[in-house]
Amino acid sequence: MKNYHKKISVTSLLVTFLTVPAVVVAASGEKQNLETYTLPEVVVTATRTDQDVQKIPAAVQVITEKQIAAGGAVSVQEVLRQNTDIITGPHMPAGSELSLRGMNTNQTLVLVNGRRVANEESNSAENSHALDRINVQNIARIEVVRGAASALYGTDALGGVINIITKKSTKAGGSIGVYTGRGSTGNWYHLDSGAVGKFSATADVRLEQQRKIMNGDAETYRNYGPSQTYSVSADYDFDTHRKLNFSADFFKQHLVSDNDDSGLQPYTFTYTKNNQTLSIPGLYRSAQDKHTWTDYTQTNYGLAYDAQTGKHTTRARIYASRFGWDDRTANTVFAQGTTASPVLNRIYAAALLGQNPNYDFNTNERNLFGTEFRDTYQANAVHRFTLGGEYIYNQVRGTDLNDGGDNITSVTQNGVSKNSSEKSVQTRALYLQDEMDFGKWFVTPALRYDHHSAFGDHYSPKVGVTYSARPDFRIKANYGEGFKAPSIMALYYHLYRLMDVYRTIYGNPNLQPEESKSWDVGFEGERGKLSYRAAYFDNRVKNLITTTRVEDINWKYINVGQARIKGLETALGWQATDRWQFKLAGTWLDAHDETSGSWLTNRARFTGVLQVGYDDHKDNGISMLLTDQMAYGQRVPDSYYTTGTYSTSGEDHTFNLVNVLVTKKFNKDFRVYAGLDNVFDKNDIDAGIYGRMWKTGAVWNF
């Protein structure tokens, strides 16, 4: 342990010394054969237009297709862990927290090709699982925009935006991949039609099995089971200036979570009802023996039309997304602890109320529909205006709402009955942006108006400034305001679910939207083979939405006062030689609830990533990627029951995870790879670390 903390201290000192600024743009005018730290010249997410990344005031990072392949990642979550410092601790089994500049997971907007996608409708959990439902082998690049982006994207973008851009047709051919490891095994297929007259298309399939990972007490660390992903994208080019795109995706997953134990003891539960003494034969042990089966389905459709006419660039788009999540829980043990445990008293109470302590189910679905129109007008050499409008319809129905919504019906499974209801909200929005180019100065003011059906009107202004002092050095500053409307579940939840015992989470229709005021200032540049960036940011968020315990083991959503989240993010890239390159990035964070003075959970005081890449550039050569993911003071909340009381203060976790991947290329079209994650076998369940993980795979291009 002493050596481990020493290693953390040395690494932190190294990061402190080296991370004077950041990664982002390729350094010199020399030819760069490696692309790991080189951003594309043009990105689209920060301004919703094609724009030179050096001019954009916002902090933008791009993870390229080549970087994704170099890491052998099998999920978007893994890609972000390898290349950024924005993934922190776990949210729940198989999910992870996203934290852009210290904001919560649900305050980061995740897009696929610029559009929203339906996942769980939750005020906290949605993004923690969304990343794992995207086929990483179909990704062309990932654009990460840090800082408030509500001026262009509306609700959910307080911390920033992650836009996952999928592959477009390039030439006829494709690729096939297989992989296996301690965490998962699977195979995938990518087909590209190439241009067939005015038509081109791609199709993707991924079949995966999440493996079961157990601990020494025969408890499942995380959910396991099969998943299927199918995607198609088709383009029709009317001419060189007009294009129509159709896309469709289907995802299906069946996950299991269980605790297996042979040390169960028989016990007869006795209670009195209507002056009669009743007995229930059962079992008990110190941890409940529980099995949960969850089924997820997701379908997405989109139709987009793009045109360029004179000085106008226009996009019109319509899309729909449906997500269903259904679960069943069966207990072979419906008590926990000893016979004197207060948990058993609740089991008795459940039986008295006619509840079935051995079975529970939930069935829910979310429907999302959106339309968008955007026109960009190049007025002159100085001004480029973008005017856009959006309409978003969001509906949820299911048993998680219970009787909290409209159109209440009853649903019965296996003798258990629950209420189901539905709620919907709509958002209409207009936004205007001006990209003003004054040579060394580039200024981007923007303003968005949102009308939310539950919360009325909101205005979100933003302005960003870039000053290019030299071609290789820039100063950037931003100010923005944003809001996040409470989710439908946070407003109308009446979730009644069997966990260890029956628990209830109540929505709160009196919740107010979260609102933020954020600013940042920093610099970036290149010098020889070095590229760097540093930025200080300061976010003030009021009306933070969280849960509070009521009625012993039940919970309710509430607004709390104001939080202040500030910090320093830095990164450094070095193209040492034609074959070797290095990347180092880190964020120091100060995140407190200004009302109570307490540290905000699910945030680390320091997060960082060190990456070393090697490539000999031979068709039959070798490449290597070494990454080190660091976190210091990661506050992970807990909620455990001990002698009738709860603790939600959480505890700090520190870890330093070293991962290595080696790829052998046999020719330009065939390669195999093998890797080891968490080389030093760190175990920390609360921080989502499950020990050493191995993986291997192969890729054929044709």
CSV table of N, CA and C in Angstrom, one decimal, residues 198-259:
chain,number,residue,atom,x,y,z
A,198,LYS,N,-25.8,7.5,-57.9
A,198,LYS,CA,-25.9,8.5,-56.9
A,198,LYS,C,-26.2,8.0,-55.5
A,199,PHE,N,-26.1,6.6,-55.4
A,199,PHE,CA,-26.5,6.0,-54.1
A,199,PHE,C,-25.2,5.4,-53.4
A,200,SER,N,-25.2,5.4,-52.1
A,200,SER,CA,-24.1,4.8,-51.3
A,200,SER,C,-24.7,4.4,-50.0
A,201,ALA,N,-24.2,3.4,-49.3
A,201,ALA,CA,-24.7,2.9,-48.1
A,201,ALA,C,-23.7,2.2,-47.3
A,202,THR,N,-23.9,2.1,-46.0
A,202,THR,CA,-23.1,1.3,-45.1
A,202,THR,C,-24.1,0.5,-44.2
A,203,ALA,N,-23.6,-0.7,-43.8
A,203,ALA,CA,-24.4,-1.6,-42.9
A,203,ALA,C,-23.5,-2.1,-41.8
A,204,ASP,N,-24.0,-2.2,-40.6
A,204,ASP,CA,-23.1,-2.7,-39.5
A,204,ASP,C,-23.9,-3.6,-38.6
A,205,VAL,N,-23.2,-4.7,-38.1
A,205,VAL,CA,-23.8,-5.6,-37.2
A,205,VAL,C,-22.8,-5.9,-36.1
A,206,ARG,N,-23.2,-5.9,-34.8
A,206,ARG,CA,-22.4,-6.4,-33.7
A,206,ARG,C,-23.2,-7.3,-32.8
A,207,LEU,N,-22.6,-8.5,-32.5
A,207,LEU,CA,-23.1,-9.5,-31.6
A,207,LEU,C,-22.2,-9.6,-30.5
A,208,GLU,N,-22.7,-9.4,-29.3
A,208,GLU,CA,-21.7,-9.4,-28.1
A,208,GLU,C,-22.4,-10.1,-26.9
A,209,GLN,N,-21.5,-10.7,-26.1
A,209,GLN,CA,-21.9,-11.4,-24.9
A,209,GLN,C,-21.1,-10.8,-23.7
A,210,GLN,N,-21.8,-10.1,-22.8
A,210,GLN,CA,-21.1,-9.6,-21.6
A,210,GLN,C,-20.9,-10.8,-20.7
A,211,ARG,N,-19.7,-10.9,-20.2
A,211,ARG,CA,-19.4,-12.1,-19.4
A,211,ARG,C,-19.7,-11.8,-17.9
A,212,LYS,N,-20.0,-12.9,-17.2
A,212,LYS,CA,-20.3,-12.8,-15.8
A,212,LYS,C,-19.0,-12.7,-15.0
A,213,ILE,N,-18.9,-11.7,-14.1
A,213,ILE,CA,-17.8,-11.4,-13.3
A,213,ILE,C,-18.2,-11.5,-11.8
A,214,MET,N,-17.6,-12.4,-11.1
A,214,MET,CA,-18.0,-12.7,-9.7
A,214,MET,C,-16.9,-12.3,-8.7
A,215,ASN,N,-17.3,-12.1,-7.5
A,215,ASN,CA,-16.3,-11.9,-6.4
A,215,ASN,C,-16.2,-13.2,-5.6
A,216,GLY,N,-15.4,-13.1,-4.6
A,216,GLY,CA,-15.2,-14.3,-3.7
A,216,GLY,C,-16.4,-14.7,-2.9
A,217,ASP,N,-17.4,-13.9,-2.8
A,217,ASP,CA,-18.6,-14.2,-2.0
A,217,ASP,C,-19.7,-14.7,-2.9
A,218,ALA,N,-19.4,-15.0,-4.2
A,218,ALA,CA,-20.4,-15.5,-5.2
A,218,ALA,C,-21.4,-14.4,-5.5
A,219,GLU,N,-21.1,-13.1,-5.5
A,219,GLU,CA,-22.0,-12.1,-5.8
A,219,GLU,C,-21.5,-11.5,-7.2
A,220,THR,N,-22.5,-11.2,-8.0
A,220,THR,CA,-22.1,-10.6,-9.3
A,220,THR,C,-21.6,-9.2,-9.2
A,221,TYR,N,-20.5,-8.9,-9.8
A,221,TYR,CA,-20.0,-7.6,-9.8
A,221,TYR,C,-20.8,-6.7,-10.8
A,222,ARG,N,-21.2,-7.3,-11.9
A,222,ARG,CA,-21.9,-6.5,-12.9
A,222,ARG,C,-22.8,-7.4,-13.7
A,223,ASN,N,-23.7,-6.8,-14.4
A,223,ASN,CA,-24.7,-7.5,-15.2
A,223,ASN,C,-24.0,-8.2,-16.3
A,224,TYR,N,-24.6,-9.3,-16.8
A,224,TYR,CA,-24.0,-10.1,-17.9
A,224,TYR,C,-25.2,-10.6,-18.8
A,225,GLY,N,-24.8,-10.8,-20.1
A,225,GLY,CA,-25.8,-11.3,-21.0
A,225,GLY,C,-25.5,-10.9,-22.5
A,226,PRO,N,-26.3,-11.3,-23.4
A,226,PRO,CA,-26.1,-11.0,-24.9
A,226,PRO,C,-26.7,-9.7,-25.3
A,227,SER,N,-26.1,-9.1,-26.4
A,227,SER,CA,-26.7,-7.9,-27.0
A,227,SER,C,-26.5,-8.0,-28.5
A,228,GLN,N,-27.3,-7.4,-29.3
A,228,GLN,CA,-27.3,-7.3,-30.7
A,228,GLN,C,-27.5,-5.9,-31.2
A,229,THR,N,-26.7,-5.4,-32.1
A,229,THR,CA,-26.8,-4.1,-32.7
A,229,THR,C,-26.8,-4.2,-34.2
A,230,TYR,N,-27.8,-3.5,-34.9
A,230,TYR,CA,-27.9,-3.5,-36.3
A,230,TYR,C,-28.0,-2.1,-36.8
A,231,SER,N,-27.3,-1.6,-37.7
A,231,SER,CA,-27.3,-0.2,-38.2
A,231,SER,C,-27.2,-0.2,-39.7
A,232,VAL,N,-27.9,0.8,-40.3
A,232,VAL,CA,-27.8,1.0,-41.8
A,232,VAL,C,-27.9,2.5,-42.0
A,233,SER,N,-27.1,3.0,-42.9
A,233,SER,CA,-27.1,4.4,-43.3
A,233,SER,C,-27.0,4.5,-44.8
A,234,ALA,N,-27.9,5.2,-45.5
A,234,ALA,CA,-27.9,5.3,-46.9
A,234,ALA,C,-28.0,6.8,-47.4
A,235,ASP,N,-27.2,7.1,-48.4
A,235,ASP,CA,-27.1,8.5,-48.9
A,235,ASP,C,-27.5,8.5,-50.4
A,236,TYR,N,-28.3,9.5,-50.8
A,236,TYR,CA,-28.6,9.7,-52.2
A,236,TYR,C,-28.2,11.1,-52.5
A,237,ASP,N,-27.3,11.2,-53.4
A,237,ASP,CA,-26.8,12.6,-53.9
A,237,ASP,C,-27.5,13.0,-55.1
A,238,PHE,N,-28.4,14.0,-54.9
A,238,PHE,CA,-29.1,14.5,-56.1
A,238,PHE,C,-28.1,15.2,-57.0
A,239,ASP,N,-27.2,15.9,-56.5
A,239,ASP,CA,-26.1,16.5,-57.2
A,239,ASP,C,-25.0,16.8,-56.2
A,240,THR,N,-24.0,17.6,-56.6
A,240,THR,CA,-22.8,17.8,-55.7
A,240,THR,C,-23.2,18.7,-54.5
A,241,HIS,N,-24.4,19.4,-54.5
A,241,HIS,CA,-24.8,20.3,-53.5
A,241,HIS,C,-26.0,19.9,-52.7
A,242,ARG,N,-26.6,18.7,-53.0
A,242,ARG,CA,-27.8,18.3,-52.3
A,242,ARG,C,-27.8,16.8,-52.0
A,243,LYS,N,-28.1,16.5,-50.8
A,243,LYS,CA,-28.0,15.1,-50.4
A,243,LYS,C,-29.1,14.7,-49.4
A,244,LEU,N,-29.6,13.5,-49.5
A,244,LEU,CA,-30.6,12.9,-48.6
A,244,LEU,C,-30.0,11.7,-47.9
A,245,ASN,N,-30.1,11.7,-46.6
A,245,ASN,CA,-29.6,10.6,-45.8
A,245,ASN,C,-30.7,9.9,-45.0
A,246,PHE,N,-30.7,8.6,-45.0
A,246,PHE,CA,-31.7,7.8,-44.2
A,246,PHE,C,-30.8,6.9,-43.3
A,247,SER,N,-31.2,6.8,-42.0
A,247,SER,CA,-30.4,6.0,-41.1
A,247,SER,C,-31.4,5.2,-40.2
A,248,ALA,N,-31.1,4.0,-39.8
A,248,ALA,CA,-31.9,3.2,-38.9
A,248,ALA,C,-31.0,2.4,-38.0
A,249,ASP,N,-31.3,2.2,-36.7
A,249,ASP,CA,-30.5,1.4,-35.8
A,249,ASP,C,-31.5,0.6,-35.0
A,250,PHE,N,-31.0,-0.6,-34.6
A,250,PHE,CA,-31.8,-1.5,-33.7
A,250,PHE,C,-30.8,-2.1,-32.7
A,251,PHE,N,-31.2,-2.0,-31.4
A,251,PHE,CA,-30.4,-2.6,-30.3
A,251,PHE,C,-31.3,-3.4,-29.4
A,252,LYS,N,-30.7,-4.6,-29.1
A,252,LYS,CA,-31.5,-5.5,-28.2
A,252,LYS,C,-30.5,-6.1,-27.2
A,253,GLN,N,-30.8,-6.1,-25.9
A,253,GLN,CA,-29.9,-6.7,-24.9
A,253,GLN,C,-30.7,-7.3,-23.8
A,254,HIS,N,-30.2,-8.5,-23.3
A,254,HIS,CA,-30.8,-9.2,-22.2
A,254,HIS,C,-29.7,-9.3,-21.1
A,255,LEU,N,-29.9,-8.7,-20.0
A,255,LEU,CA,-28.9,-8.7,-18.9
A,255,LEU,C,-29.4,-9.4,-17.7
A,256,VAL,N,-28.5,-10.1,-17.0
A,256,VAL,CA,-28.8,-10.8,-15.8
A,256,VAL,C,-27.9,-10.3,-14.7
A,257,SER,N,-28.5,-10.2,-13.5
A,257,SER,CA,-27.7,-9.9,-12.3
A,257,SER,C,-28.2,-10.9,-11.2
A,258,ASP,N,-27.2,-11.6,-10.6
A,258,ASP,CA,-27.6,-12.5,-9.6
A,258,ASP,C,-26.6,-12.7,-8.5
A,259,ASN,N,-27.0,-13.2,-7.3
A,259,ASN,CA,-26.1,-13.5,-6.2
A,259,ASN,C,-26.3,-15.0,-6.0
